[in-house]
PDB file of C-alpha atoms in Angstrom:
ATOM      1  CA  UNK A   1     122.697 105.760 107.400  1.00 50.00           C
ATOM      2  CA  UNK A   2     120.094 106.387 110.025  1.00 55.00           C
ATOM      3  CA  UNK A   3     118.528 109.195 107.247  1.00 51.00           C
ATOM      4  CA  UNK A   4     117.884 106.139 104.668  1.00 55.00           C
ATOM      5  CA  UNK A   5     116.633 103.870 107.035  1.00 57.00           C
ATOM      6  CA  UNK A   6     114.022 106.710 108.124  1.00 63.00           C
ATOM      7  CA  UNK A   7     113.337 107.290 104.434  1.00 64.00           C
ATOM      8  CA  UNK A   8     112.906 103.199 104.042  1.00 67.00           C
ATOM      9  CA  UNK A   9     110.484 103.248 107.110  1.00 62.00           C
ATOM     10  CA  UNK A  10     108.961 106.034 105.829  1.00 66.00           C
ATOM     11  CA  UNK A  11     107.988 104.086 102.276  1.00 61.00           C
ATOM     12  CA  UNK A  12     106.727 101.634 104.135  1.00 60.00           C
ATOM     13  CA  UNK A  13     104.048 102.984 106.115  1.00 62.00           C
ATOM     14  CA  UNK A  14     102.685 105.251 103.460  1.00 57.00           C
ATOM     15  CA  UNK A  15     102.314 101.540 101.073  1.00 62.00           C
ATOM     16  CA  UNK A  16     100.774 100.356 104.495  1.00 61.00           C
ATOM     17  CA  UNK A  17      98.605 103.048 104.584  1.00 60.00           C
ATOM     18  CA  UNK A  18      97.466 102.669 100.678  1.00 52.00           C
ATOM     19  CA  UNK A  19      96.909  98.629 100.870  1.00 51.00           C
ATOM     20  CA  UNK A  20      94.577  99.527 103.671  1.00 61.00           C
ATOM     21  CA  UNK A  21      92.761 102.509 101.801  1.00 59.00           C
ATOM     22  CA  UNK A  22      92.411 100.362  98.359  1.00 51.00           C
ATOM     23  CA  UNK A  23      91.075  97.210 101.115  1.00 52.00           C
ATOM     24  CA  UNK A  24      88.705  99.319 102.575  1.00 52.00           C
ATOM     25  CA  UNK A  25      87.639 100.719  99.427  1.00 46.00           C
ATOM     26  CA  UNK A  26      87.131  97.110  98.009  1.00 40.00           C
ATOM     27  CA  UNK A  27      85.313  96.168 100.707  1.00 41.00           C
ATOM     28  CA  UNK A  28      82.949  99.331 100.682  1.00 39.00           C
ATOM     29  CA  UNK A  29      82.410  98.461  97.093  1.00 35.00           C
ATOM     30  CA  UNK A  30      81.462  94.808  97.865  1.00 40.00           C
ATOM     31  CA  UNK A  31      78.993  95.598 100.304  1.00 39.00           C
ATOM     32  CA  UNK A  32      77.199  98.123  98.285  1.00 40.00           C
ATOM     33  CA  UNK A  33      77.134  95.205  95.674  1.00 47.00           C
ATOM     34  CA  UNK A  34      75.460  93.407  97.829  1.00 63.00           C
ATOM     35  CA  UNK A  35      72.890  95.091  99.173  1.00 89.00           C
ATOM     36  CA  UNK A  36      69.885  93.286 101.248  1.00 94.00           C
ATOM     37  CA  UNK A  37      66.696  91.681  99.338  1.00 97.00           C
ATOM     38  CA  UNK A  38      63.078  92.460 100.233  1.00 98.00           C
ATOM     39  CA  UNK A  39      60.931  89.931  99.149  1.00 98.00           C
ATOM     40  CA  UNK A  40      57.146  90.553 100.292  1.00 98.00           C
ATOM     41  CA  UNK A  41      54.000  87.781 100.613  1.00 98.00           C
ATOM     42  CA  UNK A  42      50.413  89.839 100.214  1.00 98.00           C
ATOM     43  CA  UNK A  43      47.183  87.502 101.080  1.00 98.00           C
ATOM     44  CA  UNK A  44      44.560  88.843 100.363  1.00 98.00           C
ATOM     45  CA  UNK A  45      41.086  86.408 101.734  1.00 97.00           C
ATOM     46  CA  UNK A  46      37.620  88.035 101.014  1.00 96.00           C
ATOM     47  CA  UNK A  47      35.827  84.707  99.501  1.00 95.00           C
ATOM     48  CA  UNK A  48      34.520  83.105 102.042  1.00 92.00           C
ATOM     49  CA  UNK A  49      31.380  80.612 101.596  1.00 87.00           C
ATOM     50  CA  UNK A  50      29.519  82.944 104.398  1.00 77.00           C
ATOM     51  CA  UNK A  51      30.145  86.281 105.215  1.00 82.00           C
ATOM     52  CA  UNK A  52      32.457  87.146 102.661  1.00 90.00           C
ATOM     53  CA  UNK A  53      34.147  90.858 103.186  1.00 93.00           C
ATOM     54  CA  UNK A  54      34.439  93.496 100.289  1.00 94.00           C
ATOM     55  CA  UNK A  55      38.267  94.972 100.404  1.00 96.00           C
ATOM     56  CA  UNK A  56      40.890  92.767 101.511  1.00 97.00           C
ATOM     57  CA  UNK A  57      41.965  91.972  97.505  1.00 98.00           C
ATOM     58  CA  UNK A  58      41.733  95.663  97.319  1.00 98.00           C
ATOM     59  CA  UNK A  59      43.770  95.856 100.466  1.00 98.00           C
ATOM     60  CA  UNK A  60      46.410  93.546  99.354  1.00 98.00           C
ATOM     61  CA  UNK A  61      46.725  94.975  95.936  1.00 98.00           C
ATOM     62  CA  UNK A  62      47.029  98.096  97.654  1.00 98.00           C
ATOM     63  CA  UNK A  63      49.895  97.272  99.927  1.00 98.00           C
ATOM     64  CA  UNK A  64      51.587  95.336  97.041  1.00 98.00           C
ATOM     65  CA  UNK A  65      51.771  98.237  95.053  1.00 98.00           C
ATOM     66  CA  UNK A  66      52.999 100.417  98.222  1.00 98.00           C
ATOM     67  CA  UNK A  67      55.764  97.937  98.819  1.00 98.00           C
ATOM     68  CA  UNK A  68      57.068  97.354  95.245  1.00 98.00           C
ATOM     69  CA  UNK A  69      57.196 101.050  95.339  1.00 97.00           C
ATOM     70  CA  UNK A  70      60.016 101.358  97.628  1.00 97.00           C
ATOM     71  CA  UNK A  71      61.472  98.130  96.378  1.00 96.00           C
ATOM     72  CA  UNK A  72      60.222  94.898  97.670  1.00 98.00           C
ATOM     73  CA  UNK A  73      59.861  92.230  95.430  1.00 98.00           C
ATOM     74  CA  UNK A  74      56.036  90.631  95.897  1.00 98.00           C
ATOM     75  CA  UNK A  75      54.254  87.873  95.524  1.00 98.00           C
ATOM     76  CA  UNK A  76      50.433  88.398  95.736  1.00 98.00           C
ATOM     77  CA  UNK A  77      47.696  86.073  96.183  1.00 98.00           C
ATOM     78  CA  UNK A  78      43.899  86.439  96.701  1.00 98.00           C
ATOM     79  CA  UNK A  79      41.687  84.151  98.531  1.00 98.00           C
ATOM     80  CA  UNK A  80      44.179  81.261  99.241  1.00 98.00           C
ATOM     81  CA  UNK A  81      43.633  77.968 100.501  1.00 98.00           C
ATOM     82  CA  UNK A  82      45.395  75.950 103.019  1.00 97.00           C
ATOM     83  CA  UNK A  83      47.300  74.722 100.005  1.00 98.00           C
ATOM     84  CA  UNK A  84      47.928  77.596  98.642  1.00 98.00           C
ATOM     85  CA  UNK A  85      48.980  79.419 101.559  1.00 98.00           C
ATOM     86  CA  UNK A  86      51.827  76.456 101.898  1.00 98.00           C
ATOM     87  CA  UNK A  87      52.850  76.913  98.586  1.00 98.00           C
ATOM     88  CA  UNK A  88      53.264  80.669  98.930  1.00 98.00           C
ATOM     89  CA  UNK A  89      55.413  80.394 101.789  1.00 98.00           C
ATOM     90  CA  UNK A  90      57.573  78.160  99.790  1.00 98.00           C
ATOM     91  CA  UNK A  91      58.069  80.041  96.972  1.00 98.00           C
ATOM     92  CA  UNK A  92      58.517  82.898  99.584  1.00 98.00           C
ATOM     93  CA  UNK A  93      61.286  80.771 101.114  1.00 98.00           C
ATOM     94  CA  UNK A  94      63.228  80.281  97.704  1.00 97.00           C
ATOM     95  CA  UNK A  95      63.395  83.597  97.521  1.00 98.00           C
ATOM     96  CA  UNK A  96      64.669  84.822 100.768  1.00 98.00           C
ATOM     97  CA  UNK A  97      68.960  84.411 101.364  1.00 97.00           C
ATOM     98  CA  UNK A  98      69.518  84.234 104.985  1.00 96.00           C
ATOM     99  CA  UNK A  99      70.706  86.915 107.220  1.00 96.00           C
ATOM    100  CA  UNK A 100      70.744  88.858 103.807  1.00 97.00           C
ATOM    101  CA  UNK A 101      66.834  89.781 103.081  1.00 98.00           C
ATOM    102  CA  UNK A 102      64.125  91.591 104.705  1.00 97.00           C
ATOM    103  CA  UNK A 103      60.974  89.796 104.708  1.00 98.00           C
ATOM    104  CA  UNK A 104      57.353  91.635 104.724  1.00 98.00           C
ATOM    105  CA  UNK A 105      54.451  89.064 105.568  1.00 98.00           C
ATOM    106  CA  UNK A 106      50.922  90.757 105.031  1.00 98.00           C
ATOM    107  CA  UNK A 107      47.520  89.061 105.406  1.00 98.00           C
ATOM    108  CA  UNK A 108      44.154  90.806 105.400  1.00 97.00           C
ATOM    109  CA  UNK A 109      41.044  88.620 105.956  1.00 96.00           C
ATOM    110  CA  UNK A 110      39.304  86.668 108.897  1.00 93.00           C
ATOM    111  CA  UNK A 111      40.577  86.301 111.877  1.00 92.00           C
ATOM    112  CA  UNK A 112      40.161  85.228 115.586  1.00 87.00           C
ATOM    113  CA  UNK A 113      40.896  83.260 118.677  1.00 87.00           C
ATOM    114  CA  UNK A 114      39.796  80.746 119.983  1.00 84.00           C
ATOM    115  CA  UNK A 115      40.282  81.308 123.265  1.00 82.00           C
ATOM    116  CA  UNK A 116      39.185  84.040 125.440  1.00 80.00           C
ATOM    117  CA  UNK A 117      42.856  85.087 126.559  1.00 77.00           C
ATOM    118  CA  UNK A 118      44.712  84.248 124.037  1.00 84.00           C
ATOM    119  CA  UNK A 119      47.811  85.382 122.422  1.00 85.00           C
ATOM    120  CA  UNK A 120      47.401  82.713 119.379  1.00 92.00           C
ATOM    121  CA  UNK A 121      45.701  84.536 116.221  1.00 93.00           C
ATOM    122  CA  UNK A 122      43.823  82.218 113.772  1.00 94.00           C
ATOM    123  CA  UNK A 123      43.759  83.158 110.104  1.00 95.00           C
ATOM    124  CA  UNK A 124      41.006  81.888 108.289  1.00 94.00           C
ATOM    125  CA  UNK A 125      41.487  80.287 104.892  1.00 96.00           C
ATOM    126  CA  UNK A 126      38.743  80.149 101.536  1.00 96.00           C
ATOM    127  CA  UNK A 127      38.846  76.528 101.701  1.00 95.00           C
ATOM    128  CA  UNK A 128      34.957  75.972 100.960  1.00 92.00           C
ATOM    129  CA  UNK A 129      34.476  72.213 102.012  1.00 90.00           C
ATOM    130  CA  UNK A 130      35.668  73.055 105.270  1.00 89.00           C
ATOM    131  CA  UNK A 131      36.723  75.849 107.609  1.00 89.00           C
ATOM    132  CA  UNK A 132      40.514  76.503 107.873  1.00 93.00           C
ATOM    133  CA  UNK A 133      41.805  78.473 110.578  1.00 93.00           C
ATOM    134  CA  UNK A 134      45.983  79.035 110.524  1.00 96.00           C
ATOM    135  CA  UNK A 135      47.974  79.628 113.380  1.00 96.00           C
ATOM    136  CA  UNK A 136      49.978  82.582 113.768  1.00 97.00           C
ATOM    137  CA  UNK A 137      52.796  80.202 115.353  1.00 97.00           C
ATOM    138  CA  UNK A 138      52.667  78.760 111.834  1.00 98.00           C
ATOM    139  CA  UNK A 139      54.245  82.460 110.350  1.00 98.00           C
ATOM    140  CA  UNK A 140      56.266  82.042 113.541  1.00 97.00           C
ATOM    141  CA  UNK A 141      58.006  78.691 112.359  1.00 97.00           C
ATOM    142  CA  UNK A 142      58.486  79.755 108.955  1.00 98.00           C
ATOM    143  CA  UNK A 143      60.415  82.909 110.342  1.00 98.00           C
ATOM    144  CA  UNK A 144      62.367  81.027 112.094  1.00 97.00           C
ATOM    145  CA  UNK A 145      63.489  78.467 110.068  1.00 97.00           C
ATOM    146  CA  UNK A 146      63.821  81.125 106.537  1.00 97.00           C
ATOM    147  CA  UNK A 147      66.969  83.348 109.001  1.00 96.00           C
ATOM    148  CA  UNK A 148      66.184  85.959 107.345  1.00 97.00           C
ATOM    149  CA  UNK A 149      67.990  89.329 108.516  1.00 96.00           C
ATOM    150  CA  UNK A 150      64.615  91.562 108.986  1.00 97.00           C
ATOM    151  CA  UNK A 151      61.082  90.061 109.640  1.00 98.00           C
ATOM    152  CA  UNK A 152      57.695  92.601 109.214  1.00 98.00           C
ATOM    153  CA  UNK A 153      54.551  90.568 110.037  1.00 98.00           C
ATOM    154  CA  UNK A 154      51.141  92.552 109.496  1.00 98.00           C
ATOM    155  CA  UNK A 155      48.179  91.345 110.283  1.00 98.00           C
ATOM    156  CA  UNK A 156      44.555  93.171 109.458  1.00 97.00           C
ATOM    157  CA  UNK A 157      41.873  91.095 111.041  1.00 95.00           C
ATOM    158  CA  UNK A 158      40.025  90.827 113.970  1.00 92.00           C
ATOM    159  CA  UNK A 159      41.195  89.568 117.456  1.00 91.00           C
ATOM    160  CA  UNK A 160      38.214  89.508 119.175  1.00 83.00           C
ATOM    161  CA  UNK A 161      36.655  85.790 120.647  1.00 76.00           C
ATOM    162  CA  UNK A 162      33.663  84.395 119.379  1.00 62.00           C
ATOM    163  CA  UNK A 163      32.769  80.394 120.585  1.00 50.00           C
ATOM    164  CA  UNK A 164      30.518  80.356 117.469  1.00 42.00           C
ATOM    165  CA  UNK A 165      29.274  81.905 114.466  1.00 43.00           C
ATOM    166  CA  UNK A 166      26.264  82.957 112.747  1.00 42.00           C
ATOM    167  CA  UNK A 167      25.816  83.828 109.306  1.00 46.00           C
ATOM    168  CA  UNK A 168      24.838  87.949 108.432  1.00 47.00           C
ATOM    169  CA  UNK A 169      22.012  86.620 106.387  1.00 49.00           C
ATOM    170  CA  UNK A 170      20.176  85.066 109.417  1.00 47.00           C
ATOM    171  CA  UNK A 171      19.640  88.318 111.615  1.00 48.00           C
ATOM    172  CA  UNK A 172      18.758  91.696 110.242  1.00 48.00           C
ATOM    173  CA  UNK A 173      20.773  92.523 113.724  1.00 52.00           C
ATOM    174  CA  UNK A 174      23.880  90.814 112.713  1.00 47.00           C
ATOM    175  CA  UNK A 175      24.273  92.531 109.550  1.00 46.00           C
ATOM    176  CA  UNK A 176      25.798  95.695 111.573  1.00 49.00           C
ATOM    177  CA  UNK A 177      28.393  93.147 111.657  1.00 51.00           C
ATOM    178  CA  UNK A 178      28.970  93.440 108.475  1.00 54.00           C
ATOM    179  CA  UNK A 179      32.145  95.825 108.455  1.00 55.00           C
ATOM    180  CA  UNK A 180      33.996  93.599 111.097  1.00 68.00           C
ATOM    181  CA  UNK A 181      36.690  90.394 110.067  1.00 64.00           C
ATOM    182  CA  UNK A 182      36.426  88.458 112.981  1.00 64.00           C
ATOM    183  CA  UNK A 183      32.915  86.912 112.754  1.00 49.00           C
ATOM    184  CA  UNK A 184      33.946  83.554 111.546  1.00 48.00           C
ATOM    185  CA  UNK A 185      32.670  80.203 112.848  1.00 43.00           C
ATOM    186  CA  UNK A 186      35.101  77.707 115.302  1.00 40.00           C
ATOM    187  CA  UNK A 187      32.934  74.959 116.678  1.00 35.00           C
ATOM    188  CA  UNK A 188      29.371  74.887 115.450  1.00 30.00           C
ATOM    189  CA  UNK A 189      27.300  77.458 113.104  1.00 31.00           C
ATOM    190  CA  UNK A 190      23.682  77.467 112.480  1.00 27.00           C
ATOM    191  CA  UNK A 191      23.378  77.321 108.485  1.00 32.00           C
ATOM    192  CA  UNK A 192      21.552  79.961 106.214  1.00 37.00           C
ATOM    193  CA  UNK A 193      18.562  77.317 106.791  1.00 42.00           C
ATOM    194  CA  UNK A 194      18.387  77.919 110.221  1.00 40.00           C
ATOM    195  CA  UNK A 195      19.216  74.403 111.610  1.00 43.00           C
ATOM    196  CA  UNK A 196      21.979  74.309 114.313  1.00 45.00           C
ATOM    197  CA  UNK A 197      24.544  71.880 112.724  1.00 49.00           C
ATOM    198  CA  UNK A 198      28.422  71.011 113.404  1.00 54.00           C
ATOM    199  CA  UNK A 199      30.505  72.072 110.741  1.00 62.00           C
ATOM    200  CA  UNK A 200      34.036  70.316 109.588  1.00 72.00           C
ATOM    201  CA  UNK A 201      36.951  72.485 111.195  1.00 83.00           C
ATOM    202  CA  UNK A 202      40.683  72.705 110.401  1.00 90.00           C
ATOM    203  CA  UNK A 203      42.716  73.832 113.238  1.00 92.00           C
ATOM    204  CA  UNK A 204      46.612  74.228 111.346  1.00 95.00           C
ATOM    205  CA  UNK A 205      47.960  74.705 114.841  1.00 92.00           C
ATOM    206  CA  UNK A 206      50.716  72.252 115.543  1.00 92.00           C
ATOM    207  CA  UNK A 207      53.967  74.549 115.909  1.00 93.00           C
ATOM    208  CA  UNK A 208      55.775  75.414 119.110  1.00 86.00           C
ATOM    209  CA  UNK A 209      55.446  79.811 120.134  1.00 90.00           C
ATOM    210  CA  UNK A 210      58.875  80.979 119.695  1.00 94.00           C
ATOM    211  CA  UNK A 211      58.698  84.788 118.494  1.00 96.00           C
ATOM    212  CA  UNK A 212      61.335  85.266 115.508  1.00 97.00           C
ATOM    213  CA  UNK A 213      64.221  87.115 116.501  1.00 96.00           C
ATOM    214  CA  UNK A 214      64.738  90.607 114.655  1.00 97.00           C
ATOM    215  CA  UNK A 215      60.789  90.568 114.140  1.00 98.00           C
ATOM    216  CA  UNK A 216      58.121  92.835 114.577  1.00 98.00           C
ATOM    217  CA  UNK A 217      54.521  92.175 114.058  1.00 98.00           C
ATOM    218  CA  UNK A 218      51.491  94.720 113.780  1.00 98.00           C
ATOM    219  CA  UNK A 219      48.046  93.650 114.259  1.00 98.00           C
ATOM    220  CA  UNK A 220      45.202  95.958 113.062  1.00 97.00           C
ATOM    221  CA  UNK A 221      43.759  95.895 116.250  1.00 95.00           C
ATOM    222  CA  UNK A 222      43.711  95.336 120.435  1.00 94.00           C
ATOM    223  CA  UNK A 223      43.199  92.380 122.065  1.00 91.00           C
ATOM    224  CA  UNK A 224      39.047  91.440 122.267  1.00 88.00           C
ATOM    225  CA  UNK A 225      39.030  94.230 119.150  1.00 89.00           C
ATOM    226  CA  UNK A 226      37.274  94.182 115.836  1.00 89.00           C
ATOM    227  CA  UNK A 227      39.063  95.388 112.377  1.00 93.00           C
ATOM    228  CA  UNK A 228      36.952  97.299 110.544  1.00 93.00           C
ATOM    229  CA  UNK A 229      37.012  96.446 106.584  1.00 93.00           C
ATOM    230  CA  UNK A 230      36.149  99.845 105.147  1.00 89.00           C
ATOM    231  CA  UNK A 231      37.530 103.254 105.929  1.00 93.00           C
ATOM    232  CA  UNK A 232      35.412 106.476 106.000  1.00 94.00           C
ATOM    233  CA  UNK A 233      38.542 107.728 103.868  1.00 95.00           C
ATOM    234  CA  UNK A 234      37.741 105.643 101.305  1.00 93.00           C
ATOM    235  CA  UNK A 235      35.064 102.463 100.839  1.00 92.00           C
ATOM    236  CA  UNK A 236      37.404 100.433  99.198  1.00 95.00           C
ATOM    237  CA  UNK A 237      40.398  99.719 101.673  1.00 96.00           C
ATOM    238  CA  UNK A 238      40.094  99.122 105.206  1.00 96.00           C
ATOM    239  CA  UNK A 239      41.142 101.686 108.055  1.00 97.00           C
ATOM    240  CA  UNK A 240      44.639 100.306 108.676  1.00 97.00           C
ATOM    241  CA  UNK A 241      45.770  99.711 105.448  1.00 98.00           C
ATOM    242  CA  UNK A 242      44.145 102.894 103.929  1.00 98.00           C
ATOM    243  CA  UNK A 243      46.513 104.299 106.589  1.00 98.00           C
ATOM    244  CA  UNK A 244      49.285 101.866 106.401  1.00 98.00           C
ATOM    245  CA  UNK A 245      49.413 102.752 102.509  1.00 98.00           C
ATOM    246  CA  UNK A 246      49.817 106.373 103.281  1.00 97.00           C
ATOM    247  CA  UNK A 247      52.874 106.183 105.761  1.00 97.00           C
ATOM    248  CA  UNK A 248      54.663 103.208 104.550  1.00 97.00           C
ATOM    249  CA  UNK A 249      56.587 104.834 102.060  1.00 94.00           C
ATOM    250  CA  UNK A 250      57.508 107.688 104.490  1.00 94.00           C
ATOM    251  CA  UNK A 251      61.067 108.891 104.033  1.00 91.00           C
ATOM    252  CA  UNK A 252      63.753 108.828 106.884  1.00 90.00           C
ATOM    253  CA  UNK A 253      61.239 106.902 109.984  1.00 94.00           C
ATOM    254  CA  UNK A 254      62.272 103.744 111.444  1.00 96.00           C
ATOM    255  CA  UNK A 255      58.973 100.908 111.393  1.00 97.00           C
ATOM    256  CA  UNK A 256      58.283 101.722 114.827  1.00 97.00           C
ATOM    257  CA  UNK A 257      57.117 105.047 113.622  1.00 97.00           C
ATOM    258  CA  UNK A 258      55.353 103.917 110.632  1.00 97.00           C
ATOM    259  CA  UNK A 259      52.676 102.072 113.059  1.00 98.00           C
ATOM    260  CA  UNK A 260      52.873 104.783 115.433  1.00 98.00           C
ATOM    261  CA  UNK A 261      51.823 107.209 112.693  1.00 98.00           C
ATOM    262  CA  UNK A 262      49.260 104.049 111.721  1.00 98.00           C
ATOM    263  CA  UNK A 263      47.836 103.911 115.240  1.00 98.00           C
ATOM    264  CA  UNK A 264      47.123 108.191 115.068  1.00 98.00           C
ATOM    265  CA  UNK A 265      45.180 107.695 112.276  1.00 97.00           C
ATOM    266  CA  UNK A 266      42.726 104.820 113.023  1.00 97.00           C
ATOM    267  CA  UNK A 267      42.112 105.816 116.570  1.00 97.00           C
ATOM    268  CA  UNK A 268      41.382 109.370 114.865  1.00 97.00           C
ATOM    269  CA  UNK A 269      38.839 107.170 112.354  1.00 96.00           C
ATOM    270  CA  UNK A 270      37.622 105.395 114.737  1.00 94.00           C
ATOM    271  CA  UNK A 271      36.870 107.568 117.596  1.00 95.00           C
ATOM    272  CA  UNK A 272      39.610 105.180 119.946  1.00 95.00           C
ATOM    273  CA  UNK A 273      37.464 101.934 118.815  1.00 93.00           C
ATOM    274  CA  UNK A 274      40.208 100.777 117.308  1.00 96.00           C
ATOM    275  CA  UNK A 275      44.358 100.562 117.368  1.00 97.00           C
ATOM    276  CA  UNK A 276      46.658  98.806 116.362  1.00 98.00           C
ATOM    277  CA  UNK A 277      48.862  96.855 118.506  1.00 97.00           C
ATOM    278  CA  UNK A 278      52.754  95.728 117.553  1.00 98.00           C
ATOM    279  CA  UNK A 279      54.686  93.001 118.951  1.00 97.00           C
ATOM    280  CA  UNK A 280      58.496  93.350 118.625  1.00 96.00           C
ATOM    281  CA  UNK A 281      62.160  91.637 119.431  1.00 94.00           C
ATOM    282  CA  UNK A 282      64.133  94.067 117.072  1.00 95.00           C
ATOM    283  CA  UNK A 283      67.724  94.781 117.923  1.00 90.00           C
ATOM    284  CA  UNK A 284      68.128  97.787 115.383  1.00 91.00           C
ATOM    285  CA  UNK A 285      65.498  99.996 113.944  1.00 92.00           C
ATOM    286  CA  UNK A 286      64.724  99.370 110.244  1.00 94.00           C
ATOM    287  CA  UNK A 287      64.127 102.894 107.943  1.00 92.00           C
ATOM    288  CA  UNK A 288      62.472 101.240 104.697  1.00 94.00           C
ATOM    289  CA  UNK A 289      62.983 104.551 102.768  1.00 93.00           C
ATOM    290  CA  UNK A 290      65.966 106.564 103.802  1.00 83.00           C
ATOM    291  CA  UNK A 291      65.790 110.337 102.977  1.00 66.00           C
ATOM    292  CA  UNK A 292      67.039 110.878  99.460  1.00 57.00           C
ATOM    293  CA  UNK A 293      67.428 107.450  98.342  1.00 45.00           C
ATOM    294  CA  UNK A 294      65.570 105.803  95.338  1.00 48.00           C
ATOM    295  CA  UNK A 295      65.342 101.915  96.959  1.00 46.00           C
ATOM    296  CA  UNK A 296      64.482 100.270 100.574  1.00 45.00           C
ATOM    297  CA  UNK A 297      66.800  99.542 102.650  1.00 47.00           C
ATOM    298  CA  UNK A 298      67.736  98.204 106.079  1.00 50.00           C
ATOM    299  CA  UNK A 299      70.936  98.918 108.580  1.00 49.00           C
ATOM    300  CA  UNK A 300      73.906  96.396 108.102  1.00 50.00           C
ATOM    301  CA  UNK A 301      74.653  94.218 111.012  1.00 47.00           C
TER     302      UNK A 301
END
């Protein structure tokens, strides 16, 4: 009696044991179904009404190509306006399922602040009636509010402070300037007729600084630093992305290394004139190309 009621027992863990394999297997298979989205936004702004720059469409076509390579999905625009800008970041946000997506931002164009010590970047817009300078906090918001699981922010402009602007064509001087993104106008310019005039300014600047969680962002440069917009590598991409092109893609390195690898290069380039800097809250490191695998992908939670 005691021999059948071992043999019963017996039965019953090893069907235990195989509802709990064929569960777990189910549940492997389900996640692998579902695997994490990467949905990218490239800007691209070279068309300014003054000193308009010569790569950042190359730049963003550059980095679009780089990241549908290891599989983002991207959306690409050159030379947005305020309005446009807003209605990338919507379509972005249709796009992204929360807490399930990894989210690449990229913007390459003018940039400043307006303050000496600042921590608040300004992006400048191709508006042409008026000049439109975008918060950072504005990326911020939108980060928070999208949830997605994985936030990359890049940002190749300069971060250096300038209480006005003057136009290259003005000073034979100035055009040494010419290689910089940072020399954009805040308060009052003098125009390409010499007289000192005010000129219309959009500030887009009305969001609270809360830093996304599970975000890093990588500017092109140091505080009080210029980007440059053409490398000595080649004419028709700037430093950083010229470099950010070659190591994105990099099999088997979480982001942190990607930049670090980034940051070798341009302060080799640049004889230490310029780094970039990152700016991170991230609980897990990201790998964006594991070692023999053919798409992107990030750690589950």
């Amino acid at each position: 009696m005691s021999l059948m009621k071992s043999d019963e027992i017996m039965k019953k863990i090893v069907l235990l044991y195989v509802v709990m394999l064929f569960c777990s297997c189910t549940t492997v298979l389900q996640a692998e179904k579902k695997s994490i989205k990467r949905i990218a936004l490239v800007v691209g702004n070279q068309d300014y009404v003054d000193n308009a720059l010569e790569n950042p469409e190359n730049d963003a076509r550059g980095i679009a190509r780089t990241l549908e390579s290891i599989g983002f999905e991207v959306i690409l625009r050159l030379n947005v306006t305020l309005r446009g800008l807003e209605k990338a970041l919507s379509e972005l946000q249709s796009k992204i399922e929360p807490n399930n997506t990894i989210v690449f931002l990229y913007f390459a164009g003018h940039g400043n602040t307006l303050a000496k010590v600042s921590s608040e970047e300004y992006l400048m817009m191709t508006d042409k009636k008026e000049v439109v300078l975008v918060s950072i906090f504005k990326l911020y918001d939108f980060l928070n509010n999208a949830k997605a699981r994985y936030n990359i922010v890049v940002i190749d402009a300069c971060r250096d402070y300038k209480e006005h602007y003057v136009p290259l064509d003005e000073d034979e001087n100035m055009k040494k300037l010419k290689n910089f993104r940072g020399n954009f106008r805040t308060v009052s310019i003098r125009s390409s007729d010499g007289i000192k005039k005010k000129q219309p300014v959009v500030l887009d600047n009305n969001y609270s600084y809360k830093f996304p969680s599970s975000t890093i962002v990588s500017y092109a440069t140091m505080p009080n630093q210029r980007a440059k917009d053409w490398s000595i590598h080649d004419e028709k991409h700037s430093p950083y992305a010229y470099a950010l092109m070659k190591y994105l893609n990099d099999e088997e390195i979480p982001i942190e290394e990607v930049f670090r690898r980034v940051r070798t290069s341009l302060l080799k380039e640049t004889g230490r004139e310029q780094s970039n800097l990152e700016e991170l809250n991230l609980e897990k490191n990201i790998w964006l190309v594991p070692k023999r695998a053919n798409v992107a992908f990030t750690p589950a939670l």
